[in-house]
């Protein structure tokens, strides 16, 4: 128990030092721009961090409500995209024909810029919530399928031969060997995709949605310097949503695949 407390302190202390140092540097540069360099619209370029924090607190109800709308839609899209990516990865690992037929299209789909695709989807669907779900799922699909496929094929050949020597059924090979081996790769893809799904949802909201953190962000950007602190508050909330999504995936990974080296108390050794 004492060891765990020391471990947590050793991990959290550098994080708090970095955060405090970053905020201090931010405040100092903002003061320099405003009072020493007398930069025009200095607070629009880099506002005082304490003013942004005060705005965050003052409008916490609105920001939580709109941030929740963004996070909810991004979460649904993320789950749908992850499920589709996992299914496709399993099918590609089973059949070379499926891989040859689908993988080139999956790669080609990633060549389309999200910035161009989002208004197209929004123009077709004309529903901001469905559009957010589609774009979030679209962004999630590829990194999950690619990392899952790599994990499924990373199985130790000697273990695979052992399963075959016992005449194990194909489903047993997948359930007991390939899927556990694919979990680290799967969660790598999920941790990459989760913040991207939030970014995709915000991008759709900038196209003219009714609700979401991107709507407030765009509205306050139009209002100009008088709404600088609110605009920066929405940017921070958007960043926090991405961090929270990554953190949630890390928690799930720790619960589902706790045998990985980074989760062991002594690192790589068991």
Short mmCIF file of N, CA, C and O in Angstrom, two decimals, residues 56 59-71 132 198-199 201-203 205-206 209-220 230-239 241:
data_model
loop_
_atom_site.label_atom_id
_atom_site.label_comp_id
_atom_site.label_asym_id
_atom_site.label_seq_id
_atom_site.Cartn_x
_atom_site.Cartn_y
_atom_site.Cartn_z
N UNK A 56 -13.97 30.09 -17.52
CA UNK A 56 -14.35 28.67 -17.46
C UNK A 56 -15.27 28.40 -16.29
O UNK A 56 -16.27 27.68 -16.41
N UNK A 59 -18.86 30.21 -16.74
CA UNK A 59 -19.76 29.59 -17.72
C UNK A 59 -19.65 28.07 -17.70
O UNK A 59 -19.86 27.41 -18.72
N UNK A 60 -19.33 27.53 -16.54
CA UNK A 60 -19.11 26.08 -16.45
C UNK A 60 -20.35 25.28 -16.82
O UNK A 60 -20.24 24.19 -17.43
N UNK A 61 -21.53 25.79 -16.49
CA UNK A 61 -22.76 25.07 -16.82
C UNK A 61 -22.96 24.93 -18.32
O UNK A 61 -23.22 23.83 -18.84
N UNK A 62 -22.81 26.04 -19.04
CA UNK A 62 -22.96 26.02 -20.50
C UNK A 62 -21.90 25.15 -21.15
O UNK A 62 -22.18 24.35 -22.05
N UNK A 63 -20.66 25.32 -20.69
CA UNK A 63 -19.56 24.56 -21.30
C UNK A 63 -19.71 23.06 -21.05
O UNK A 63 -19.42 22.25 -21.93
N UNK A 64 -20.17 22.70 -19.85
CA UNK A 64 -20.39 21.28 -19.55
C UNK A 64 -21.50 20.70 -20.42
O UNK A 64 -21.39 19.58 -20.95
N UNK A 65 -22.59 21.47 -20.57
CA UNK A 65 -23.73 20.99 -21.36
C UNK A 65 -23.34 20.80 -22.82
O UNK A 65 -23.60 19.74 -23.42
N UNK A 66 -22.70 21.83 -23.40
CA UNK A 66 -22.33 21.73 -24.83
C UNK A 66 -21.19 20.74 -25.03
O UNK A 66 -21.16 20.02 -26.03
N UNK A 67 -20.25 20.70 -24.08
CA UNK A 67 -19.17 19.71 -24.16
C UNK A 67 -19.71 18.29 -24.06
O UNK A 67 -19.22 17.38 -24.74
N UNK A 68 -20.74 18.11 -23.24
CA UNK A 68 -21.36 16.79 -23.11
C UNK A 68 -22.03 16.36 -24.42
O UNK A 68 -21.98 15.18 -24.79
N UNK A 69 -22.65 17.32 -25.12
CA UNK A 69 -23.27 16.99 -26.41
C UNK A 69 -22.21 16.53 -27.42
O UNK A 69 -22.40 15.55 -28.14
N UNK A 70 -21.10 17.25 -27.43
CA UNK A 70 -20.00 16.86 -28.34
C UNK A 70 -19.43 15.50 -27.97
O UNK A 70 -19.24 14.63 -28.83
N UNK A 71 -19.18 15.32 -26.68
CA UNK A 71 -18.56 14.08 -26.21
C UNK A 71 -19.48 12.88 -26.43
O UNK A 71 -19.03 11.79 -26.80
N UNK A 132 -22.07 14.20 -36.82
CA UNK A 132 -20.97 14.04 -35.86
C UNK A 132 -20.64 12.57 -35.65
O UNK A 132 -19.48 12.17 -35.58
N UNK A 198 -13.23 13.05 -31.16
CA UNK A 198 -13.72 14.30 -30.57
C UNK A 198 -13.45 15.48 -31.51
O UNK A 198 -14.32 16.33 -31.75
N UNK A 199 -12.24 15.49 -32.09
CA UNK A 199 -11.90 16.56 -33.04
C UNK A 199 -12.83 16.55 -34.24
O UNK A 199 -13.27 17.60 -34.72
N UNK A 201 -15.93 15.47 -34.34
CA UNK A 201 -17.24 15.96 -33.92
C UNK A 201 -17.26 17.48 -33.84
O UNK A 201 -18.22 18.13 -34.28
N UNK A 202 -16.19 18.06 -33.29
CA UNK A 202 -16.11 19.53 -33.20
C UNK A 202 -16.07 20.15 -34.59
O UNK A 202 -16.69 21.19 -34.85
N UNK A 203 -15.36 19.49 -35.51
CA UNK A 203 -15.27 20.00 -36.88
C UNK A 203 -16.64 20.07 -37.54
O UNK A 203 -16.97 21.05 -38.23
N UNK A 205 -19.46 20.45 -35.98
CA UNK A 205 -20.21 21.52 -35.31
C UNK A 205 -19.86 22.89 -35.88
O UNK A 205 -20.70 23.80 -35.88
N UNK A 206 -18.63 23.04 -36.38
CA UNK A 206 -18.24 24.32 -36.97
C UNK A 206 -18.97 24.59 -38.28
O UNK A 206 -18.95 25.71 -38.79
N UNK A 209 -23.87 23.47 -36.80
CA UNK A 209 -24.71 22.65 -35.93
C UNK A 209 -25.45 23.53 -34.92
O UNK A 209 -25.18 24.72 -34.78
N UNK A 210 -26.39 22.92 -34.21
CA UNK A 210 -27.19 23.64 -33.22
C UNK A 210 -26.60 23.54 -31.82
O UNK A 210 -26.78 24.44 -31.00
N UNK A 211 -25.94 22.42 -31.53
CA UNK A 211 -25.41 22.21 -30.19
C UNK A 211 -23.97 21.67 -30.28
O UNK A 211 -23.59 21.08 -31.28
N UNK A 212 -23.23 21.86 -29.18
CA UNK A 212 -21.86 21.34 -29.11
C UNK A 212 -20.86 22.43 -28.82
O UNK A 212 -21.14 23.62 -28.98
N UNK A 213 -19.70 22.02 -28.35
CA UNK A 213 -18.67 22.99 -27.96
C UNK A 213 -18.16 23.75 -29.18
O UNK A 213 -17.75 24.91 -29.09
N UNK A 214 -18.19 23.11 -30.36
CA UNK A 214 -17.75 23.78 -31.58
C UNK A 214 -18.65 24.94 -31.96
O UNK A 214 -18.20 25.93 -32.55
N UNK A 215 -19.93 24.84 -31.62
CA UNK A 215 -20.88 25.93 -31.92
C UNK A 215 -20.51 27.18 -31.13
O UNK A 215 -20.45 28.29 -31.67
N UNK A 216 -20.25 26.99 -29.82
CA UNK A 216 -19.87 28.15 -28.99
C UNK A 216 -18.51 28.69 -29.42
O UNK A 216 -18.27 29.89 -29.41
N UNK A 217 -17.62 27.79 -29.82
CA UNK A 217 -16.29 28.21 -30.27
C UNK A 217 -16.41 29.14 -31.48
O UNK A 217 -15.81 30.22 -31.53
N UNK A 218 -17.21 28.71 -32.46
CA UNK A 218 -17.36 29.50 -33.68
C UNK A 218 -18.07 30.83 -33.40
O UNK A 218 -17.68 31.87 -33.92
N UNK A 219 -19.10 30.78 -32.55
CA UNK A 219 -19.87 31.98 -32.23
C UNK A 219 -18.98 33.04 -31.58
O UNK A 219 -19.02 34.22 -31.93
N UNK A 220 -18.15 32.63 -30.64
CA UNK A 220 -17.29 33.58 -29.94
C UNK A 220 -16.11 34.03 -30.79
O UNK A 220 -15.55 35.10 -30.57
N UNK A 230 -13.89 33.68 -23.66
CA UNK A 230 -14.84 32.59 -23.88
C UNK A 230 -14.37 31.68 -25.00
O UNK A 230 -14.50 30.45 -24.92
N UNK A 231 -13.81 32.28 -26.07
CA UNK A 231 -13.29 31.47 -27.17
C UNK A 231 -12.18 30.55 -26.68
O UNK A 231 -12.17 29.35 -26.98
N UNK A 232 -11.26 31.11 -25.91
CA UNK A 232 -10.17 30.28 -25.39
C UNK A 232 -10.70 29.21 -24.43
O UNK A 232 -10.15 28.11 -24.34
N UNK A 233 -11.75 29.53 -23.72
CA UNK A 233 -12.35 28.53 -22.82
C UNK A 233 -12.89 27.34 -23.60
O UNK A 233 -12.72 26.18 -23.21
N UNK A 234 -13.50 27.61 -24.76
CA UNK A 234 -14.03 26.51 -25.57
C UNK A 234 -12.89 25.67 -26.15
O UNK A 234 -13.02 24.45 -26.28
N UNK A 235 -11.77 26.35 -26.49
CA UNK A 235 -10.61 25.60 -27.01
C UNK A 235 -10.08 24.66 -25.92
O UNK A 235 -9.76 23.49 -26.18
N UNK A 236 -10.01 25.17 -24.69
CA UNK A 236 -9.52 24.34 -23.59
C UNK A 236 -10.46 23.18 -23.31
O UNK A 236 -10.04 22.04 -23.07
N UNK A 237 -11.76 23.46 -23.35
CA UNK A 237 -12.74 22.37 -23.12
C UNK A 237 -12.61 21.30 -24.21
O UNK A 237 -12.65 20.10 -23.92
N UNK A 238 -12.43 21.73 -25.47
CA UNK A 238 -12.23 20.77 -26.56
C UNK A 238 -11.01 19.90 -26.33
O UNK A 238 -11.04 18.68 -26.54
N UNK A 239 -9.91 20.54 -25.87
CA UNK A 239 -8.68 19.79 -25.59
C UNK A 239 -8.90 18.82 -24.43
O UNK A 239 -8.43 17.66 -24.47
N UNK A 241 -11.69 17.39 -23.57
CA UNK A 241 -12.50 16.26 -24.03
C UNK A 241 -11.62 15.20 -24.70
O UNK A 241 -11.82 13.99 -24.50
#
